[in-house]
CSV table of C-alpha atoms in Angstrom, one decimal:
chain,number,residue,atom,x,y,z
A,27,MET,CA,0.0,0.0,0.0
A,28,LEU,CA,1.1,3.5,-0.9
A,29,ALA,CA,2.5,5.2,2.2
A,30,THR,CA,0.6,8.2,3.6
A,31,LEU,CA,1.9,11.6,2.5
A,32,GLU,CA,1.5,14.2,5.2
A,33,PHE,CA,2.9,17.7,5.6
A,34,ILE,CA,2.2,20.1,8.4
A,35,GLU,CA,1.3,23.6,7.5
A,36,THR,CA,4.1,26.1,7.6
A,37,ARG,CA,4.4,29.8,7.1
A,38,ASP,CA,4.5,29.5,3.3
A,39,THR,CA,3.3,25.9,2.5
A,40,PRO,CA,-0.1,24.3,3.1
A,41,GLU,CA,-1.2,21.4,5.2
A,42,VAL,CA,-1.3,18.3,3.0
A,43,LEU,CA,-2.8,14.9,3.6
A,44,PHE,CA,-2.9,12.1,1.0
A,45,ASP,CA,-3.9,9.0,2.9
A,46,LYS,CA,-4.9,6.0,0.6
A,47,LYS,CA,-5.6,3.7,3.6
A,48,ASN,CA,-8.1,5.9,5.3
A,49,ASN,CA,-9.3,7.4,2.1
A,50,GLN,CA,-8.5,11.0,3.1
A,51,PHE,CA,-7.2,13.6,0.7
A,52,LYS,CA,-6.8,17.2,1.7
A,53,ILE,CA,-4.9,20.4,1.0
A,54,ALA,CA,-5.4,23.5,3.1
A,55,GLY,CA,-3.9,26.7,4.2
A,56,ASN,CA,-1.4,29.1,2.6
A,57,SER,CA,0.8,28.3,-0.3
A,58,LEU,CA,3.3,30.8,-1.3
A,59,PRO,CA,6.8,29.3,-1.6
A,60,GLU,CA,9.1,31.0,-3.9
A,61,ASP,CA,10.0,27.7,-5.6
A,62,SER,CA,6.7,25.8,-5.6
A,63,THR,CA,8.1,22.9,-7.6
A,64,LYS,CA,10.3,21.8,-4.7
A,65,PHE,CA,7.2,21.5,-2.5
A,66,TYR,CA,4.7,20.1,-5.0
A,67,TYR,CA,6.8,17.5,-6.9
A,68,PRO,CA,6.7,14.9,-4.1
A,69,ILE,CA,2.9,15.3,-4.0
A,70,LEU,CA,2.7,14.9,-7.8
A,71,ASP,CA,4.9,11.8,-7.6
A,72,TRP,CA,2.6,10.4,-5.0
A,73,ILE,CA,-0.5,11.0,-7.0
A,74,GLN,CA,1.1,9.5,-10.2
A,75,GLU,CA,1.5,6.3,-8.2
A,76,TYR,CA,-1.9,6.5,-6.7
A,77,VAL,CA,-3.8,6.9,-9.9
A,78,LYS,CA,-2.4,3.6,-11.2
A,79,ASP,CA,-4.6,1.9,-8.5
A,80,PRO,CA,-6.9,4.4,-6.9
A,81,ASN,CA,-9.5,3.8,-4.2
A,82,LYS,CA,-13.1,3.2,-5.3
A,83,SER,CA,-14.0,6.8,-4.6
A,84,THR,CA,-11.5,9.7,-4.1
A,85,HIS,CA,-12.6,12.9,-2.7
A,86,LEU,CA,-10.1,15.8,-2.4
A,87,ILE,CA,-10.8,18.6,0.0
A,88,CYS,CA,-9.3,22.0,-0.9
A,89,ASN,CA,-9.5,24.6,1.7
A,90,MET,CA,-7.0,27.2,0.7
A,91,GLU,CA,-6.5,30.5,2.5
A,92,TYR,CA,-4.1,32.0,-0.1
A,93,PHE,CA,-1.8,30.7,-2.8
A,94,ASN,CA,0.5,32.5,-5.2
A,95,SER,CA,0.5,32.1,-9.0
A,96,SER,CA,3.3,29.5,-9.1
A,97,SER,CA,1.4,27.4,-6.6
A,98,ALA,CA,-1.7,27.9,-8.8
A,99,LYS,CA,0.1,26.1,-11.5
A,100,MET,CA,1.1,23.2,-9.3
A,101,ILE,CA,-2.4,22.8,-7.8
A,102,TYR,CA,-3.7,22.6,-11.4
A,103,GLN,CA,-1.1,19.8,-12.0
A,104,ILE,CA,-2.5,17.9,-9.0
A,105,PHE,CA,-6.0,18.2,-10.4
A,106,ILE,CA,-5.1,17.0,-13.9
A,107,GLU,CA,-3.3,14.1,-12.4
A,108,LEU,CA,-6.4,13.2,-10.4
A,109,GLU,CA,-8.5,13.6,-13.5
A,110,LYS,CA,-6.9,10.4,-14.8
A,111,ILE,CA,-8.8,8.5,-12.2
A,112,LYS,CA,-11.9,9.0,-14.4
A,113,ASP,CA,-10.4,6.7,-17.1
A,114,THR,CA,-10.1,3.9,-14.5
A,115,GLY,CA,-13.9,3.9,-14.1
A,116,LYS,CA,-13.6,4.9,-10.4
A,117,ASP,CA,-14.9,8.1,-8.8
A,118,ILE,CA,-13.1,11.3,-8.3
A,119,LYS,CA,-14.5,14.5,-6.8
A,120,ILE,CA,-12.9,17.8,-5.7
A,121,SER,CA,-14.5,20.1,-3.1
A,122,TRP,CA,-13.3,23.7,-3.1
A,123,TYR,CA,-14.0,25.6,0.1
A,124,TYR,CA,-14.1,29.4,0.2
A,125,GLU,CA,-15.4,32.0,2.5
A,126,SER,CA,-18.2,34.2,1.1
A,127,GLU,CA,-16.0,37.3,1.6
A,128,ASP,CA,-13.1,35.8,-0.2
A,129,LYS,CA,-13.5,36.7,-3.8
A,130,LEU,CA,-10.0,35.7,-4.7
A,131,ILE,CA,-10.2,32.1,-3.6
A,132,GLU,CA,-13.8,31.8,-5.0
A,133,GLU,CA,-12.6,33.1,-8.4
A,134,LYS,CA,-9.7,30.7,-8.4
A,135,GLY,CA,-12.0,27.8,-7.7
A,136,LEU,CA,-14.4,28.8,-10.4
A,137,GLU,CA,-11.5,29.0,-12.9
A,138,TYR,CA,-10.4,25.5,-12.0
A,139,GLN,CA,-13.9,24.3,-12.3
A,140,SER,CA,-14.2,25.8,-15.8
A,141,ILE,CA,-11.2,24.1,-17.2
A,142,LEU,CA,-11.4,20.7,-15.5
A,143,ASP,CA,-13.4,17.7,-16.6
A,144,ILE,CA,-14.3,16.1,-13.3
A,145,PRO,CA,-16.9,16.9,-10.5
A,146,PHE,CA,-15.7,20.1,-8.9
A,147,GLU,CA,-18.0,21.5,-6.2
A,148,MET,CA,-17.8,25.0,-4.8
A,149,ILE,CA,-18.6,25.1,-1.1
A,150,LYS,CA,-19.2,28.4,0.6
A,151,THR,CA,-18.2,28.3,4.3
A,152,LYS,CA,-19.3,31.4,6.0
B,8,MET,CA,3.3,58.7,-5.9
B,9,ASN,CA,3.9,57.9,-9.5
B,10,ILE,CA,6.2,55.5,-11.3
B,11,ASP,CA,9.2,58.0,-11.1
B,12,THR,CA,9.0,58.0,-7.3
B,13,THR,CA,10.7,54.6,-7.2
B,14,PHE,CA,13.9,55.8,-8.9
B,15,TRP,CA,13.9,59.0,-6.9
B,16,PHE,CA,14.4,57.0,-3.8
B,17,PHE,CA,16.4,54.2,-5.3
B,18,ASP,CA,19.0,56.6,-6.7
B,19,ARG,CA,19.5,58.1,-3.2
B,20,ILE,CA,19.8,54.8,-1.4
B,21,LYS,CA,21.3,52.5,-4.0
B,22,GLU,CA,24.6,52.1,-2.1
B,23,ASP,CA,22.8,50.9,1.0
B,24,ASN,CA,22.7,47.2,1.9
B,25,LEU,CA,19.4,47.9,3.6
B,26,CYS,CA,17.2,50.9,3.8
B,27,LEU,CA,13.8,50.6,5.5
B,28,LEU,CA,11.6,53.7,5.8
B,29,TYR,CA,8.3,53.6,7.5
B,30,ASN,CA,5.7,56.4,7.9
B,31,GLY,CA,2.7,55.2,9.7
B,32,ASP,CA,1.1,53.6,12.7
B,33,PHE,CA,3.3,52.1,15.4
B,34,SER,CA,1.6,49.2,17.0
B,35,ASP,CA,3.5,46.4,18.8
B,36,GLU,CA,2.8,44.1,15.9
B,37,ILE,CA,4.3,46.5,13.4
B,38,THR,CA,7.4,47.4,15.5
B,39,ASN,CA,8.1,43.8,16.1
B,40,LYS,CA,8.1,43.1,12.3
B,41,LEU,CA,10.2,46.1,11.6
B,42,ILE,CA,12.8,44.8,14.0
B,43,GLU,CA,12.5,41.3,12.6
B,44,LEU,CA,13.1,42.7,9.1
B,45,SER,CA,16.1,44.7,10.1
B,46,GLU,CA,17.5,41.8,12.0
B,47,TYR,CA,17.1,39.5,9.0
B,48,ASN,CA,19.0,41.9,6.9
B,49,ILE,CA,21.7,42.4,9.5
B,50,THR,CA,22.3,38.7,10.0
B,51,ASN,CA,22.2,37.7,6.4
B,52,ASN,CA,23.9,40.4,4.5
B,53,ILE,CA,26.6,41.9,6.6
B,54,GLU,CA,28.9,39.6,8.5
B,55,THR,CA,30.8,42.3,10.3
B,56,LEU,CA,27.5,43.8,11.5
B,57,SER,CA,26.0,40.6,12.8
B,58,LYS,CA,27.5,41.1,16.2
B,59,MET,CA,25.7,44.4,16.3
B,60,LYS,CA,22.4,42.7,15.8
B,61,LYS,CA,21.4,42.7,19.5
B,62,LYS,CA,22.5,46.2,20.0
B,63,ALA,CA,20.7,47.5,16.8
B,64,SER,CA,17.5,45.7,17.8
B,65,PHE,CA,17.6,47.2,21.3
B,66,LEU,CA,18.1,50.7,19.9
B,67,MET,CA,15.3,50.2,17.4
B,68,ALA,CA,13.0,49.1,20.2
B,69,GLU,CA,14.0,52.1,22.2
B,70,CYS,CA,13.2,54.4,19.3
B,71,PHE,CA,9.8,52.8,18.9
B,72,GLN,CA,9.0,53.1,22.5
B,73,ASN,CA,9.8,56.8,22.3
B,74,ILE,CA,7.4,57.1,19.3
B,75,VAL,CA,4.7,55.2,21.1
B,76,ARG,CA,5.2,57.0,24.4
B,77,HIS,CA,5.7,60.5,23.1
B,78,GLY,CA,4.1,60.5,19.7
B,79,GLU,CA,1.0,62.6,20.0
B,80,SER,CA,-2.2,61.6,18.2
B,81,ILE,CA,-4.4,64.5,17.5
B,82,ASP,CA,-8.1,63.6,17.0
B,83,GLY,CA,-9.8,65.1,14.0
B,84,LYS,CA,-6.6,66.0,12.2
B,85,ALA,CA,-7.0,65.5,8.5
B,86,ASN,CA,-3.4,64.7,7.9
B,87,ALA,CA,-3.2,61.4,9.6
B,88,SER,CA,0.3,60.4,8.4
B,89,ALA,CA,2.0,63.1,10.3
B,90,ASN,CA,0.3,62.1,13.5
B,91,GLU,CA,1.9,58.8,13.5
B,92,GLY,CA,5.6,58.1,13.5
B,93,PHE,CA,8.5,57.9,11.1
B,94,PHE,CA,11.2,55.4,11.3
B,95,LEU,CA,14.3,54.7,9.2
B,96,THR,CA,16.9,52.1,9.5
B,97,LYS,CA,19.7,52.1,7.1
B,98,ASN,CA,23.0,50.2,6.7
B,99,TRP,CA,25.7,51.6,4.6
B,100,GLN,CA,29.1,50.0,4.6
B,101,ASP,CA,29.9,49.3,8.3
B,102,THR,CA,27.6,51.8,9.7
B,103,TYR,CA,24.0,51.5,10.9
B,104,TYR,CA,21.7,54.5,11.1
B,105,ILE,CA,18.5,54.5,13.1
B,106,THR,CA,16.3,57.6,12.7
B,107,SER,CA,12.9,58.1,14.2
B,108,GLY,CA,10.5,61.0,14.2
B,109,ASN,CA,7.3,61.9,16.0
B,110,LEU,CA,5.1,64.8,17.0
B,111,ILE,CA,5.8,66.5,20.3
B,112,GLU,CA,3.9,69.3,21.9
B,113,ASN,CA,5.7,72.6,21.5
B,114,ASN,CA,5.7,73.3,25.3
B,115,LYS,CA,7.6,70.0,25.8
B,116,ILE,CA,10.5,70.9,23.5
B,117,GLU,CA,12.5,72.8,26.0
B,118,ASP,CA,12.6,70.0,28.5
B,119,LEU,CA,13.4,67.4,25.9
B,120,GLU,CA,16.2,69.5,24.4
B,121,ARG,CA,17.7,70.1,27.8
B,122,GLN,CA,17.8,66.3,28.4
B,123,LEU,CA,19.4,65.7,25.0
B,124,LYS,CA,22.0,68.4,25.6
B,125,LYS,CA,22.7,66.9,29.0
B,126,VAL,CA,23.2,63.4,27.6
B,127,ASN,CA,25.3,64.6,24.7
B,128,SER,CA,27.6,66.5,27.2
B,129,LEU,CA,28.6,63.4,29.0
B,130,ASP,CA,31.3,60.8,28.3
B,131,ARG,CA,30.8,57.1,28.7
B,132,ASP,CA,31.6,56.9,32.3
B,133,GLU,CA,29.5,59.9,33.2
B,134,LEU,CA,26.6,58.4,31.2
B,135,LYS,CA,26.9,55.2,33.2
B,136,ILE,CA,26.8,57.1,36.5
B,137,LEU,CA,23.8,59.1,35.3
B,138,TYR,CA,22.1,55.9,34.2
B,139,ARG,CA,22.5,54.3,37.6
B,140,LYS,CA,21.3,57.5,39.3
B,141,VAL,CA,18.2,57.6,37.2
B,142,LEU,CA,17.5,53.9,37.8
B,143,GLU,CA,17.9,54.3,41.5
B,144,ASN,CA,16.0,57.5,42.0
B,145,ASP,CA,13.3,56.7,39.5
B,146,MET,CA,13.5,60.3,38.3
B,147,ILE,CA,12.7,59.5,34.7
B,148,SER,CA,11.2,62.8,33.7
B,149,ASP,CA,12.3,64.9,36.6
B,150,LYS,CA,13.9,68.3,36.0
B,151,GLY,CA,17.6,67.9,35.9
B,152,GLY,CA,17.5,64.3,34.9
B,153,ALA,CA,17.2,62.6,31.6
B,154,GLY,CA,15.0,59.9,30.2
B,155,LEU,CA,16.4,56.4,30.6
B,156,GLY,CA,15.8,55.8,26.9
B,157,LEU,CA,17.9,58.7,25.8
B,158,ILE,CA,20.7,57.7,28.1
B,159,GLU,CA,20.6,54.1,26.9
B,160,MET,CA,20.6,55.2,23.2
B,161,ALA,CA,23.7,57.3,23.9
B,162,ARG,CA,25.4,54.5,25.8
B,163,LYS,CA,24.7,51.7,23.4
B,164,SER,CA,25.6,53.7,20.3
B,165,GLY,CA,28.7,55.3,21.7
B,166,GLN,CA,27.9,58.3,19.7
B,167,LYS,CA,26.3,61.7,20.3
B,168,LEU,CA,22.6,61.8,19.7
B,169,GLU,CA,21.6,63.8,16.7
B,170,TYR,CA,18.3,65.5,16.8
B,171,VAL,CA,16.2,68.2,15.0
B,172,PHE,CA,13.0,69.9,16.0
B,173,ASN,CA,10.9,71.0,13.0
B,174,ASP,CA,7.9,73.3,13.1
B,175,TYR,CA,4.7,71.5,12.5
B,176,ASP,CA,1.9,73.9,13.7
B,177,ASP,CA,0.9,76.1,16.6
B,178,LYS,CA,0.7,73.2,19.0
B,179,PHE,CA,3.2,70.7,17.7
B,180,ALA,CA,6.7,70.2,16.4
B,181,LEU,CA,8.2,67.2,14.7
B,182,PHE,CA,11.0,65.7,16.7
B,183,TYR,CA,13.6,63.7,14.9
B,184,ASN,CA,16.5,61.8,16.4
B,185,GLN,CA,19.2,59.8,14.8
B,186,ILE,CA,21.5,57.1,16.2
B,187,VAL,CA,24.7,56.1,14.4
B,188,LEU,CA,26.0,52.7,15.1
B,189,LYS,CA,29.3,51.5,13.9
B,190,SER,CA,30.5,47.9,13.7
B,191,ASN,CA,33.7,49.1,15.4
B,192,PHE,CA,32.5,50.6,18.6
B,193,GLU,CA,35.8,52.1,19.7
B,194,GLU,CA,36.6,53.7,16.4
B,195,LYS,CA,36.7,57.5,16.4
B,196,SER,CA,34.3,58.8,14.0
B,197,SER,CA,35.8,60.9,11.3
B,198,LYS,CA,33.7,63.4,9.3
B,199,GLU,CA,33.4,61.4,6.1
B,200,ASP,CA,32.2,58.3,8.1
B,201,ASN,CA,29.0,60.1,8.9
B,202,LEU,CA,27.8,60.8,5.4
B,203,PHE,CA,24.2,60.3,6.0
B,204,GLU,CA,22.8,63.4,7.7
B,205,ILE,CA,19.7,63.5,9.8
B,206,ASN,CA,18.4,66.2,7.4
B,207,GLU,CA,18.5,63.7,4.5
B,208,ALA,CA,16.3,61.4,6.5
B,209,ILE,CA,13.9,64.2,7.2
B,210,ASN,CA,13.8,64.9,3.5
B,211,TYR,CA,12.7,61.3,2.9
B,212,HIS,CA,10.0,61.7,5.5
B,213,LYS,CA,8.7,64.9,3.9
B,214,GLU,CA,8.6,63.2,0.6
B,215,MET,CA,6.7,60.2,2.1
B,216,ILE,CA,4.2,62.5,3.7
B,217,ALA,CA,3.7,64.6,0.6
B,218,LYS,CA,3.2,61.4,-1.5
B,219,ASP,CA,1.4,59.5,1.2
B,220,ILE,CA,3.9,56.6,1.2
B,221,LEU,CA,3.7,54.1,4.0
B,222,VAL,CA,6.7,51.8,3.5
B,223,ILE,CA,9.8,51.9,1.4
B,224,HIS,CA,12.1,49.0,1.6
B,225,LYS,CA,15.4,48.6,-0.3
B,226,GLY,CA,17.3,45.4,0.4
B,227,ASP,CA,17.0,41.7,0.1
B,228,PHE,CA,13.9,40.2,-1.4
B,229,SER,CA,14.3,36.6,-0.6
B,230,GLN,CA,11.4,34.8,1.1
B,231,ASP,CA,12.5,35.4,4.7
B,232,ALA,CA,12.8,39.1,4.0
B,233,ILE,CA,9.4,39.2,2.3
B,234,PHE,CA,7.4,37.8,5.2
B,235,PRO,CA,7.9,40.7,7.7
B,236,VAL,CA,7.1,43.2,4.9
B,237,LEU,CA,3.8,41.3,4.2
B,238,LYS,CA,3.0,41.3,7.9
B,239,ILE,CA,3.6,45.1,8.2
B,240,ILE,CA,1.3,45.7,5.3
B,241,GLU,CA,-1.4,43.4,6.6
B,242,GLU,CA,-1.4,45.2,9.9
B,243,ASN,CA,-1.8,48.5,8.2
B,244,LEU,CA,-4.6,47.1,6.0
B,245,GLN,CA,-6.3,46.0,9.1
B,246,LYS,CA,-6.1,49.5,10.5
B,247,GLU,CA,-7.4,51.0,7.3
B,248,LYS,CA,-10.5,48.9,7.8
B,249,LYS,CA,-10.3,47.8,4.1
B,250,ASP,CA,-12.9,45.2,3.2
B,251,ALA,CA,-11.7,41.6,3.0
B,252,VAL,CA,-11.8,41.6,-0.8
B,253,SER,CA,-9.4,44.5,-1.2
B,254,LYS,CA,-7.1,43.2,1.6
B,255,LYS,CA,-6.7,39.9,-0.1
B,256,LYS,CA,-6.2,41.5,-3.5
B,257,ILE,CA,-3.5,43.8,-2.2
B,258,PHE,CA,-1.8,41.0,-0.4
B,259,HIS,CA,-1.8,38.9,-3.6
B,260,ILE,CA,-0.4,41.7,-5.7
B,261,LEU,CA,2.3,42.3,-3.2
B,262,VAL,CA,3.3,38.6,-3.0
B,263,GLU,CA,3.5,38.4,-6.8
B,264,LEU,CA,5.5,41.6,-7.2
B,265,LEU,CA,7.9,40.9,-4.4
B,266,GLN,CA,8.5,37.3,-5.6
B,267,ASN,CA,8.9,38.6,-9.1
B,268,ILE,CA,11.8,40.7,-7.9
B,269,SER,CA,13.3,37.8,-6.1
B,270,LYS,CA,13.1,35.5,-9.1
B,271,HIS,CA,14.1,37.8,-11.9
B,272,CYS,CA,16.4,40.6,-10.5
B,273,HIS,CA,19.9,41.0,-11.7
B,274,MET,CA,22.0,39.9,-8.7
B,275,GLU,CA,24.7,42.1,-7.3
B,276,GLY,CA,26.9,39.6,-5.5
B,277,ASN,CA,24.6,37.0,-4.1
B,278,LYS,CA,21.8,39.3,-3.0
B,279,LYS,CA,18.4,39.5,-4.6
B,280,GLU,CA,18.0,43.2,-4.5
B,281,GLY,CA,15.2,45.6,-5.2
B,282,ILE,CA,13.2,48.4,-3.9
B,283,PHE,CA,9.5,48.4,-3.0
B,284,LEU,CA,7.1,51.2,-2.0
B,285,ILE,CA,3.5,51.2,-0.9
B,286,GLY,CA,1.4,54.2,-0.5
B,287,ARG,CA,-2.2,55.4,-0.6
B,288,SER,CA,-4.0,57.3,-3.3
B,289,ASP,CA,-7.6,58.2,-2.7
B,290,ASN,CA,-9.4,54.9,-1.8
B,291,TYR,CA,-6.7,52.7,-3.3
B,292,PHE,CA,-3.2,51.5,-2.6
B,293,THR,CA,-0.3,52.2,-4.8
B,294,ILE,CA,2.4,49.7,-5.0
B,295,ASN,CA,5.7,50.4,-6.7
B,296,THR,CA,8.6,48.1,-7.2
B,297,GLY,CA,12.0,48.5,-8.8
B,298,ASN,CA,14.9,46.2,-9.6
B,299,LEU,CA,17.9,45.9,-11.8
B,300,ILE,CA,17.8,43.8,-14.9
B,301,LYS,CA,20.4,42.9,-17.5
B,302,ASN,CA,20.3,45.0,-20.7
B,303,LYS,CA,20.3,41.8,-22.8
B,304,ASP,CA,16.9,40.9,-21.2
B,305,VAL,CA,15.3,44.2,-21.8
B,306,LYS,CA,14.0,43.6,-25.3
B,307,GLY,CA,12.2,40.4,-24.5
B,308,LEU,CA,10.7,41.7,-21.3
B,309,GLU,CA,9.5,44.9,-22.9
B,310,LYS,CA,7.7,42.9,-25.6
B,311,GLN,CA,5.9,40.8,-23.0
B,312,LEU,CA,5.0,43.7,-20.7
B,313,ASN,CA,3.8,45.7,-23.6
B,314,TYR,CA,1.6,42.8,-24.7
B,315,ILE,CA,0.2,42.3,-21.2
B,316,SER,CA,-0.5,45.9,-20.5
B,317,ASN,CA,-2.6,46.2,-23.7
B,318,LEU,CA,-5.0,43.4,-23.0
B,319,ASN,CA,-8.4,43.9,-21.6
B,320,GLY,CA,-9.8,41.9,-18.6
B,321,LYS,CA,-11.3,39.1,-20.6
B,322,GLU,CA,-8.1,38.7,-22.7
B,323,LEU,CA,-6.0,38.6,-19.5
B,324,LYS,CA,-8.2,35.9,-18.0
B,325,GLU,CA,-7.9,33.8,-21.1
B,326,LEU,CA,-4.1,34.3,-21.2
B,327,TYR,CA,-4.0,33.4,-17.5
B,328,LEU,CA,-5.9,30.2,-18.0
B,329,SER,CA,-3.8,29.2,-20.9
B,330,LYS,CA,-0.6,29.8,-18.8
B,331,LEU,CA,-2.1,27.7,-16.1
B,332,ARG,CA,-2.5,24.8,-18.4
B,333,GLU,CA,1.0,25.1,-19.9
B,334,ARG,CA,3.1,22.2,-18.8
B,335,ASN,CA,6.3,23.9,-17.9
B,336,ILE,CA,8.2,24.6,-14.7
B,337,PRO,CA,6.7,27.7,-13.2
B,338,ASN,CA,10.1,29.2,-12.3
B,339,ASN,CA,11.4,29.4,-15.8
B,340,GLU,CA,8.6,31.3,-17.5
B,341,GLY,CA,10.0,34.8,-17.4
B,342,ALA,CA,7.4,37.6,-16.9
B,343,GLY,CA,4.7,35.1,-16.8
B,344,ILE,CA,1.6,34.0,-15.0
B,345,GLY,CA,2.2,36.2,-11.9
B,346,LEU,CA,2.2,39.5,-13.7
B,347,ILE,CA,-0.8,38.4,-15.9
B,348,ASP,CA,-2.7,37.6,-12.7
B,349,ILE,CA,-1.7,41.0,-11.2
B,350,ALA,CA,-2.8,42.9,-14.3
B,351,ARG,CA,-6.3,41.4,-14.0
B,352,ARG,CA,-6.8,43.0,-10.6
B,353,LEU,CA,-5.7,46.6,-11.3
B,354,ILE,CA,-7.9,49.6,-11.7
B,355,SER,CA,-5.7,50.7,-14.6
B,356,PRO,CA,-3.4,48.9,-17.1
B,357,LEU,CA,-0.1,47.5,-15.7
B,358,ASN,CA,2.3,50.5,-15.7
B,359,TYR,CA,6.0,49.9,-16.1
B,360,SER,CA,9.1,51.6,-17.1
B,361,ILE,CA,12.6,50.5,-18.1
B,362,GLN,CA,15.5,52.9,-17.7
B,363,LYS,CA,19.0,52.2,-18.9
B,364,LEU,CA,21.6,52.8,-16.3
B,365,ASP,CA,24.9,51.7,-17.9
B,366,ASP,CA,26.2,49.2,-20.5
B,367,GLU,CA,25.3,46.3,-18.4
B,368,LYS,CA,22.0,47.0,-16.6
B,369,SER,CA,18.7,48.8,-16.6
B,370,PHE,CA,16.2,49.7,-13.9
B,371,LEU,CA,12.8,48.1,-14.2
B,372,SER,CA,9.9,49.6,-12.3
B,373,PHE,CA,6.3,48.8,-11.8
B,374,ASN,CA,3.5,51.1,-10.6
B,375,VAL,CA,0.2,49.5,-9.8
B,376,ILE,CA,-3.0,50.8,-8.2
B,377,ALA,CA,-5.4,48.4,-6.6
């Protein structure tokens, strides 16, 4: 079984949990590293392994507070990797949380929703 | 402020390893971040100065306390920026300058000046004696004594305190004081060592008030240096009671512009150097940045920037989405997705200028209003 990938939130990187065993997938917090590839490549590697044999149903929770544009690209890479699950016949869904006051995060979510080809739900929190 | 403001300041402080100017509110949160930012620059850039770190931080804290304790806030005054404080920290070669400014009631000038003269008339040993005397007798603001803060500033810096009182209005004056800190404490100061005069700092402050500039920072723009800057701005946005939408937008623009400098600036030595200014204009914030670029990169960059600045909102969104989908490494994309995303959020097109400085490099500046 693929080992769980877990990062604690730091000043400039988000909390990340990719846990195949317990079927939990989450990314949350701030993401503004200067070099976003260094942070996101291990996550992309993990997902590339995961999509070869995904769980019956995968649900990724995104609860971002802020992310910079280079993180925006890497987050998109995560989504299009996960999109491959669709071809295996299994379920993939993304939930994008945003606060009603937070137009930036809402807009970013809507943009992803518009260019992705998997269920992508927008969830207003408060 | 307009786009030319950036170079006006840059040209005057370009030899500095660090120059941080602040004209605004002095809460604990903000002063802590100002100290953190200065400390970061001391530790990382100037080896010979790192041993001064503790001393410099102490003196900065002392200045801030003076501003907070003595700075007068006048209710109902239209010109809010002058009611707050001014702070400058600057490192040039092996010398550190700390300048602060605040309003003081005219009728308190005499007493303060007397204290300053007293402190400046004493040598090191005499200062030590006075310090102990004040501590023991608790005569902090007593006639004939001098404030502990002033004594400490003179003792720690080993230099005379420079000060100026400038007229403000019928009731108030602007009080400035400057501390000069040298990496070699014992070294006798020669005239040319002390090139930066307190009056020059006062000129900067005047310029900041006139143009409603909150922060100017010239120095390192690596990630650790960016964070305290962001916190200082966040605190100020909080105070301005901006709505959540604008706060986030300004934060985003700042992150992108500052990281842009860090990624693309022409390095002098191993420092990622640039200048950044933030000010107010009507109900908006103006953010200016400037950094050096190589002349050979100018043509390509100019083409990209010209292209971006001529697109409308819808076109910018489409360009942003197509950049998002491009499978390349984000750090190698030149003036890319970050600037496009910024341009989408401005109230006017992305304003930039490129100015040739010599055969090798040019000065690139941005001026954005959001």
